Amino acid sequence: MEANKTLLQLQSLNKQYGNDEPAIKDIDLILPQGQVLALIGPSGAGKSTLIRCINRLVEPTSGKVWLDNQEVTGLSKNSLRRVRRKMGMIFQEYALVERLTVMENVLSGQLGYVGFWQSWLRRFPQATIEEAFRLLDRVGLSQFPDQRADALSGGQRQRVGIARALLQNPDLLLVDEPTASLDPKTARQIMRLITELAQERGLGVILNIHDVQLAQRFAQRIVGLNQGSIVYDGSPNGLDANTLTDIYGEEDWTTPQEVEA
């Protein structure tokens, strides 16, 4: 795709659960190809809901989602399955099958491409298997293809999730709190890996993250949500004390953040 081409567009996107206050309200957003965008905001601000409305793991109440000029909202189940191939998802809790090996979990990223019996029998094209090995090497897991997922550390599991998402050959990565369960050093390594891979492959990335400092360090653009609405959309350098108050509420933002043990 062309640089700076619009990859994703959200138009007046809303999600309301029953009679509760809307989880997201009239979200308008354009993501260019190749940009890494971090969603920040307090718990309950609508970050995870927004990500899941994009690939319709959560159905929006109203509004439209466009991916590469194709409207995602309103697609039939079969058409949605084809479009989801272009949207890789990386989860906070990894979403791995614990009893399967690293390689088997990575290959599950191809389930949207192969037939039912091929996936049931775990028969994948040789080219797909070779690409899975290349991805494992790229994410630093070349020595672990036969290791069961339940024997891995949190950082290693997240790397498996990244490789699985990339095996889909997506245009867009949706990343939901990838560092929430990780120690500070591993969190930085995972963020660095995601942004490097996005740059190498020209991917657009929308990343939900609680750690503002990590967002500022690795994202090209910050979108701040509060009570389901966008209250900031701009450069990481624009997150001054007033802006952080708009996003999170009153706090002494001049005090350095404590480093986790």
PDB file of N, CA, C and O in Angstrom, residues 1 3 7 31-38 88 90 135 138-139 162-163 165-166 169-175 189-207 218-220:
ATOM      1  N   MET A   1       0.829  -1.192   0.000  1.00  0.00           N
ATOM      2  CA  MET A   1       0.000   0.000   0.000  1.00  0.00           C
ATOM      3  C   MET A   1       0.869   1.249   0.000  1.00  0.00           C
ATOM      4  O   MET A   1       1.984   1.236   0.470  1.00  0.00           O
ATOM      5  N   ALA A   3       2.375   4.830   1.035  1.00  0.00           N
ATOM      6  CA  ALA A   3       2.626   5.504   2.301  1.00  0.00           C
ATOM      7  C   ALA A   3       1.587   6.595   2.511  1.00  0.00           C
ATOM      8  O   ALA A   3       1.193   7.295   1.570  1.00  0.00           O
ATOM      9  N   LEU A   7      -5.751   3.787   5.769  1.00  0.00           N
ATOM     10  CA  LEU A   7      -5.981   2.358   5.953  1.00  0.00           C
ATOM     11  C   LEU A   7      -7.307   2.105   6.633  1.00  0.00           C
ATOM     12  O   LEU A   7      -8.083   1.236   6.215  1.00  0.00           O
ATOM     13  N   LEU A  31      -6.816   6.392  10.339  1.00  0.00           N
ATOM     14  CA  LEU A  31      -5.480   5.836  10.576  1.00  0.00           C
ATOM     15  C   LEU A  31      -4.788   5.645   9.235  1.00  0.00           C
ATOM     16  O   LEU A  31      -5.239   4.850   8.403  1.00  0.00           O
ATOM     17  N   PRO A  32      -3.674   6.335   9.003  1.00  0.00           N
ATOM     18  CA  PRO A  32      -2.917   6.113   7.766  1.00  0.00           C
ATOM     19  C   PRO A  32      -2.183   4.774   7.802  1.00  0.00           C
ATOM     20  O   PRO A  32      -1.858   4.255   8.875  1.00  0.00           O
ATOM     21  N   GLN A  33      -1.913   4.241   6.636  1.00  0.00           N
ATOM     22  CA  GLN A  33      -1.086   3.045   6.532  1.00  0.00           C
ATOM     23  C   GLN A  33       0.279   3.302   7.157  1.00  0.00           C
ATOM     24  O   GLN A  33       0.898   4.338   6.931  1.00  0.00           O
ATOM     25  N   GLY A  34       0.736   2.373   7.987  1.00  0.00           N
ATOM     26  CA  GLY A  34       2.065   2.461   8.556  1.00  0.00           C
ATOM     27  C   GLY A  34       2.169   3.229   9.851  1.00  0.00           C
ATOM     28  O   GLY A  34       3.259   3.326  10.415  1.00  0.00           O
ATOM     29  N   GLN A  35       1.065   3.773  10.360  1.00  0.00           N
ATOM     30  CA  GLN A  35       1.131   4.562  11.603  1.00  0.00           C
ATOM     31  C   GLN A  35       0.842   3.693  12.824  1.00  0.00           C
ATOM     32  O   GLN A  35      -0.032   2.833  12.805  1.00  0.00           O
ATOM     33  N   VAL A  36       1.595   3.963  13.906  1.00  0.00           N
ATOM     34  CA  VAL A  36       1.362   3.309  15.194  1.00  0.00           C
ATOM     35  C   VAL A  36       0.647   4.302  16.100  1.00  0.00           C
ATOM     36  O   VAL A  36       1.199   5.344  16.462  1.00  0.00           O
ATOM     37  N   LEU A  37      -0.587   3.985  16.448  1.00  0.00           N
ATOM     38  CA  LEU A  37      -1.438   4.852  17.253  1.00  0.00           C
ATOM     39  C   LEU A  37      -1.692   4.173  18.593  1.00  0.00           C
ATOM     40  O   LEU A  37      -2.091   3.004  18.635  1.00  0.00           O
ATOM     41  N   ALA A  38      -1.477   4.894  19.689  1.00  0.00           N
ATOM     42  CA  ALA A  38      -1.738   4.363  21.020  1.00  0.00           C
ATOM     43  C   ALA A  38      -3.001   4.986  21.588  1.00  0.00           C
ATOM     44  O   ALA A  38      -3.157   6.212  21.587  1.00  0.00           O
ATOM     45  N   GLY A  88      -5.019  -8.348  12.174  1.00  0.00           N
ATOM     46  CA  GLY A  88      -4.428  -9.203  13.191  1.00  0.00           C
ATOM     47  C   GLY A  88      -4.747  -8.673  14.580  1.00  0.00           C
ATOM     48  O   GLY A  88      -4.751  -7.466  14.803  1.00  0.00           O
ATOM     49  N   ILE A  90      -3.864  -8.944  18.763  1.00  0.00           N
ATOM     50  CA  ILE A  90      -2.955  -9.374  19.822  1.00  0.00           C
ATOM     51  C   ILE A  90      -3.633  -9.052  21.143  1.00  0.00           C
ATOM     52  O   ILE A  90      -4.007  -7.907  21.395  1.00  0.00           O
ATOM     53  N   LEU A 135       8.973 -16.236  11.323  1.00  0.00           N
ATOM     54  CA  LEU A 135       8.398 -15.323  12.297  1.00  0.00           C
ATOM     55  C   LEU A 135       8.854 -15.659  13.713  1.00  0.00           C
ATOM     56  O   LEU A 135       9.135 -14.760  14.515  1.00  0.00           O
ATOM     57  N   ARG A 138      12.129 -14.225  14.110  1.00  0.00           N
ATOM     58  CA  ARG A 138      12.082 -12.757  14.207  1.00  0.00           C
ATOM     59  C   ARG A 138      11.644 -12.300  15.589  1.00  0.00           C
ATOM     60  O   ARG A 138      12.136 -11.273  16.091  1.00  0.00           O
ATOM     61  N   VAL A 139      10.736 -13.031  16.233  1.00  0.00           N
ATOM     62  CA  VAL A 139      10.269 -12.604  17.562  1.00  0.00           C
ATOM     63  C   VAL A 139      11.097 -13.213  18.689  1.00  0.00           C
ATOM     64  O   VAL A 139      10.778 -13.053  19.867  1.00  0.00           O
ATOM     65  N   ILE A 162       2.140 -12.392  18.888  1.00  0.00           N
ATOM     66  CA  ILE A 162       2.558 -11.483  17.822  1.00  0.00           C
ATOM     67  C   ILE A 162       2.839 -12.261  16.538  1.00  0.00           C
ATOM     68  O   ILE A 162       2.387 -11.879  15.446  1.00  0.00           O
ATOM     69  N   ALA A 163       3.578 -13.362  16.656  1.00  0.00           N
ATOM     70  CA  ALA A 163       3.890 -14.174  15.470  1.00  0.00           C
ATOM     71  C   ALA A 163       2.614 -14.726  14.844  1.00  0.00           C
ATOM     72  O   ALA A 163       2.467 -14.751  13.619  1.00  0.00           O
ATOM     73  N   ALA A 165      -0.415 -13.429  14.940  1.00  0.00           N
ATOM     74  CA  ALA A 165      -1.126 -12.355  14.251  1.00  0.00           C
ATOM     75  C   ALA A 165      -0.463 -12.013  12.920  1.00  0.00           C
ATOM     76  O   ALA A 165      -1.138 -11.773  11.911  1.00  0.00           O
ATOM     77  N   LEU A 166       0.870 -12.010  12.887  1.00  0.00           N
ATOM     78  CA  LEU A 166       1.582 -11.646  11.663  1.00  0.00           C
ATOM     79  C   LEU A 166       1.492 -12.732  10.597  1.00  0.00           C
ATOM     80  O   LEU A 166       1.631 -12.439   9.402  1.00  0.00           O
ATOM     81  N   ASN A 169      -0.658 -12.246   7.702  1.00  0.00           N
ATOM     82  CA  ASN A 169      -0.260 -11.228   6.733  1.00  0.00           C
ATOM     83  C   ASN A 169      -1.258 -10.067   6.727  1.00  0.00           C
ATOM     84  O   ASN A 169      -1.796  -9.681   5.684  1.00  0.00           O
ATOM     85  N   PRO A 170      -1.494  -9.458   7.912  1.00  0.00           N
ATOM     86  CA  PRO A 170      -2.513  -8.410   7.999  1.00  0.00           C
ATOM     87  C   PRO A 170      -2.007  -7.065   7.494  1.00  0.00           C
ATOM     88  O   PRO A 170      -0.803  -6.854   7.329  1.00  0.00           O
ATOM     89  N   ASP A 171      -2.940  -6.158   7.283  1.00  0.00           N
ATOM     90  CA  ASP A 171      -2.610  -4.757   7.014  1.00  0.00           C
ATOM     91  C   ASP A 171      -2.711  -3.922   8.286  1.00  0.00           C
ATOM     92  O   ASP A 171      -2.082  -2.873   8.397  1.00  0.00           O
ATOM     93  N   LEU A 172      -3.528  -4.401   9.241  1.00  0.00           N
ATOM     94  CA  LEU A 172      -3.813  -3.672  10.474  1.00  0.00           C
ATOM     95  C   LEU A 172      -3.596  -4.599  11.657  1.00  0.00           C
ATOM     96  O   LEU A 172      -4.039  -5.753  11.652  1.00  0.00           O
ATOM     97  N   LEU A 173      -2.905  -4.095  12.683  1.00  0.00           N
ATOM     98  CA  LEU A 173      -2.770  -4.814  13.948  1.00  0.00           C
ATOM     99  C   LEU A 173      -3.594  -4.098  15.015  1.00  0.00           C
ATOM    100  O   LEU A 173      -3.452  -2.885  15.207  1.00  0.00           O
ATOM    101  N   LEU A 174      -4.451  -4.860  15.686  1.00  0.00           N
ATOM    102  CA  LEU A 174      -5.213  -4.357  16.826  1.00  0.00           C
ATOM    103  C   LEU A 174      -4.629  -5.012  18.069  1.00  0.00           C
ATOM    104  O   LEU A 174      -4.614  -6.241  18.181  1.00  0.00           O
ATOM    105  N   VAL A 175      -4.135  -4.200  18.984  1.00  0.00           N
ATOM    106  CA  VAL A 175      -3.355  -4.710  20.108  1.00  0.00           C
ATOM    107  C   VAL A 175      -4.002  -4.237  21.403  1.00  0.00           C
ATOM    108  O   VAL A 175      -4.096  -3.032  21.653  1.00  0.00           O
ATOM    109  N   GLN A 189      10.453  -4.345  25.763  1.00  0.00           N
ATOM    110  CA  GLN A 189      10.886  -5.218  24.675  1.00  0.00           C
ATOM    111  C   GLN A 189       9.727  -5.563  23.750  1.00  0.00           C
ATOM    112  O   GLN A 189       9.884  -5.577  22.514  1.00  0.00           O
ATOM    113  N   ILE A 190       8.557  -5.840  24.325  1.00  0.00           N
ATOM    114  CA  ILE A 190       7.392  -6.183  23.512  1.00  0.00           C
ATOM    115  C   ILE A 190       6.927  -4.972  22.700  1.00  0.00           C
ATOM    116  O   ILE A 190       6.605  -5.091  21.502  1.00  0.00           O
ATOM    117  N   MET A 191       6.909  -3.804  23.310  1.00  0.00           N
ATOM    118  CA  MET A 191       6.518  -2.601  22.577  1.00  0.00           C
ATOM    119  C   MET A 191       7.502  -2.313  21.446  1.00  0.00           C
ATOM    120  O   MET A 191       7.103  -1.943  20.335  1.00  0.00           O
ATOM    121  N   ARG A 192       8.777  -2.469  21.720  1.00  0.00           N
ATOM    122  CA  ARG A 192       9.788  -2.251  20.688  1.00  0.00           C
ATOM    123  C   ARG A 192       9.600  -3.234  19.536  1.00  0.00           C
ATOM    124  O   ARG A 192       9.684  -2.864  18.354  1.00  0.00           O
ATOM    125  N   LEU A 193       9.322  -4.485  19.868  1.00  0.00           N
ATOM    126  CA  LEU A 193       9.127  -5.506  18.842  1.00  0.00           C
ATOM    127  C   LEU A 193       7.919  -5.185  17.972  1.00  0.00           C
ATOM    128  O   LEU A 193       7.984  -5.270  16.735  1.00  0.00           O
ATOM    129  N   ILE A 194       6.815  -4.804  18.590  1.00  0.00           N
ATOM    130  CA  ILE A 194       5.602  -4.490  17.837  1.00  0.00           C
ATOM    131  C   ILE A 194       5.848  -3.317  16.886  1.00  0.00           C
ATOM    132  O   ILE A 194       5.480  -3.366  15.700  1.00  0.00           O
ATOM    133  N   THR A 195       6.475  -2.271  17.384  1.00  0.00           N
ATOM    134  CA  THR A 195       6.686  -1.097  16.534  1.00  0.00           C
ATOM    135  C   THR A 195       7.715  -1.365  15.439  1.00  0.00           C
ATOM    136  O   THR A 195       7.561  -0.865  14.313  1.00  0.00           O
ATOM    137  N   GLU A 196       8.740  -2.152  15.728  1.00  0.00           N
ATOM    138  CA  GLU A 196       9.709  -2.504  14.688  1.00  0.00           C
ATOM    139  C   GLU A 196       9.060  -3.342  13.596  1.00  0.00           C
ATOM    140  O   GLU A 196       9.295  -3.102  12.397  1.00  0.00           O
ATOM    141  N   LEU A 197       8.250  -4.303  13.979  1.00  0.00           N
ATOM    142  CA  LEU A 197       7.578  -5.147  12.992  1.00  0.00           C
ATOM    143  C   LEU A 197       6.586  -4.340  12.163  1.00  0.00           C
ATOM    144  O   LEU A 197       6.450  -4.561  10.960  1.00  0.00           O
ATOM    145  N   ALA A 198       5.907  -3.407  12.807  1.00  0.00           N
ATOM    146  CA  ALA A 198       4.981  -2.545  12.064  1.00  0.00           C
ATOM    147  C   ALA A 198       5.723  -1.732  11.015  1.00  0.00           C
ATOM    148  O   ALA A 198       5.269  -1.589   9.876  1.00  0.00           O
ATOM    149  N   GLN A 199       6.890  -1.226  11.386  1.00  0.00           N
ATOM    150  CA  GLN A 199       7.688  -0.442  10.442  1.00  0.00           C
ATOM    151  C   GLN A 199       8.213  -1.315   9.309  1.00  0.00           C
ATOM    152  O   GLN A 199       8.168  -0.929   8.133  1.00  0.00           O
ATOM    153  N   GLU A 200       8.702  -2.511   9.651  1.00  0.00           N
ATOM    154  CA  GLU A 200       9.239  -3.416   8.641  1.00  0.00           C
ATOM    155  C   GLU A 200       8.188  -3.823   7.621  1.00  0.00           C
ATOM    156  O   GLU A 200       8.483  -3.972   6.428  1.00  0.00           O
ATOM    157  N   ARG A 201       6.944  -3.988   8.073  1.00  0.00           N
ATOM    158  CA  ARG A 201       5.883  -4.518   7.214  1.00  0.00           C
ATOM    159  C   ARG A 201       4.895  -3.451   6.743  1.00  0.00           C
ATOM    160  O   ARG A 201       3.939  -3.776   6.039  1.00  0.00           O
ATOM    161  N   GLY A 202       5.110  -2.215   7.156  1.00  0.00           N
ATOM    162  CA  GLY A 202       4.210  -1.148   6.742  1.00  0.00           C
ATOM    163  C   GLY A 202       2.808  -1.288   7.297  1.00  0.00           C
ATOM    164  O   GLY A 202       1.826  -0.931   6.633  1.00  0.00           O
ATOM    165  N   LEU A 203       2.692  -1.780   8.526  1.00  0.00           N
ATOM    166  CA  LEU A 203       1.383  -2.033   9.118  1.00  0.00           C
ATOM    167  C   LEU A 203       0.857  -0.808   9.850  1.00  0.00           C
ATOM    168  O   LEU A 203       1.610  -0.048  10.457  1.00  0.00           O
ATOM    169  N   GLY A 204      -0.445  -0.639   9.816  1.00  0.00           N
ATOM    170  CA  GLY A 204      -1.095   0.279  10.730  1.00  0.00           C
ATOM    171  C   GLY A 204      -1.349  -0.447  12.044  1.00  0.00           C
ATOM    172  O   GLY A 204      -1.661  -1.634  12.053  1.00  0.00           O
ATOM    173  N   VAL A 205      -1.209   0.275  13.154  1.00  0.00           N
ATOM    174  CA  VAL A 205      -1.376  -0.331  14.477  1.00  0.00           C
ATOM    175  C   VAL A 205      -2.241   0.568  15.344  1.00  0.00           C
ATOM    176  O   VAL A 205      -2.000   1.776  15.430  1.00  0.00           O
ATOM    177  N   ILE A 206      -3.258  -0.023  15.981  1.00  0.00           N
ATOM    178  CA  ILE A 206      -3.993   0.649  17.052  1.00  0.00           C
ATOM    179  C   ILE A 206      -3.773  -0.172  18.311  1.00  0.00           C
ATOM    180  O   ILE A 206      -4.094  -1.363  18.360  1.00  0.00           O
ATOM    181  N   LEU A 207      -3.223   0.484  19.321  1.00  0.00           N
ATOM    182  CA  LEU A 207      -2.716  -0.208  20.487  1.00  0.00           C
ATOM    183  C   LEU A 207      -3.304   0.424  21.745  1.00  0.00           C
ATOM    184  O   LEU A 207      -3.141   1.613  21.992  1.00  0.00           O
ATOM    185  N   PHE A 218       6.943   4.896  22.235  1.00  0.00           N
ATOM    186  CA  PHE A 218       6.911   4.012  21.074  1.00  0.00           C
ATOM    187  C   PHE A 218       5.860   4.371  20.014  1.00  0.00           C
ATOM    188  O   PHE A 218       5.999   3.939  18.871  1.00  0.00           O
ATOM    189  N   ALA A 219       4.827   5.106  20.385  1.00  0.00           N
ATOM    190  CA  ALA A 219       3.770   5.413  19.419  1.00  0.00           C
ATOM    191  C   ALA A 219       4.077   6.702  18.663  1.00  0.00           C
ATOM    192  O   ALA A 219       4.747   7.599  19.179  1.00  0.00           O
ATOM    193  N   GLN A 220       3.593   6.786  17.441  1.00  0.00           N
ATOM    194  CA  GLN A 220       3.733   8.002  16.645  1.00  0.00           C
ATOM    195  C   GLN A 220       2.604   8.989  16.927  1.00  0.00           C
ATOM    196  O   GLN A 220       2.743  10.191  16.678  1.00  0.00           O
TER     197      GLN A 220
END
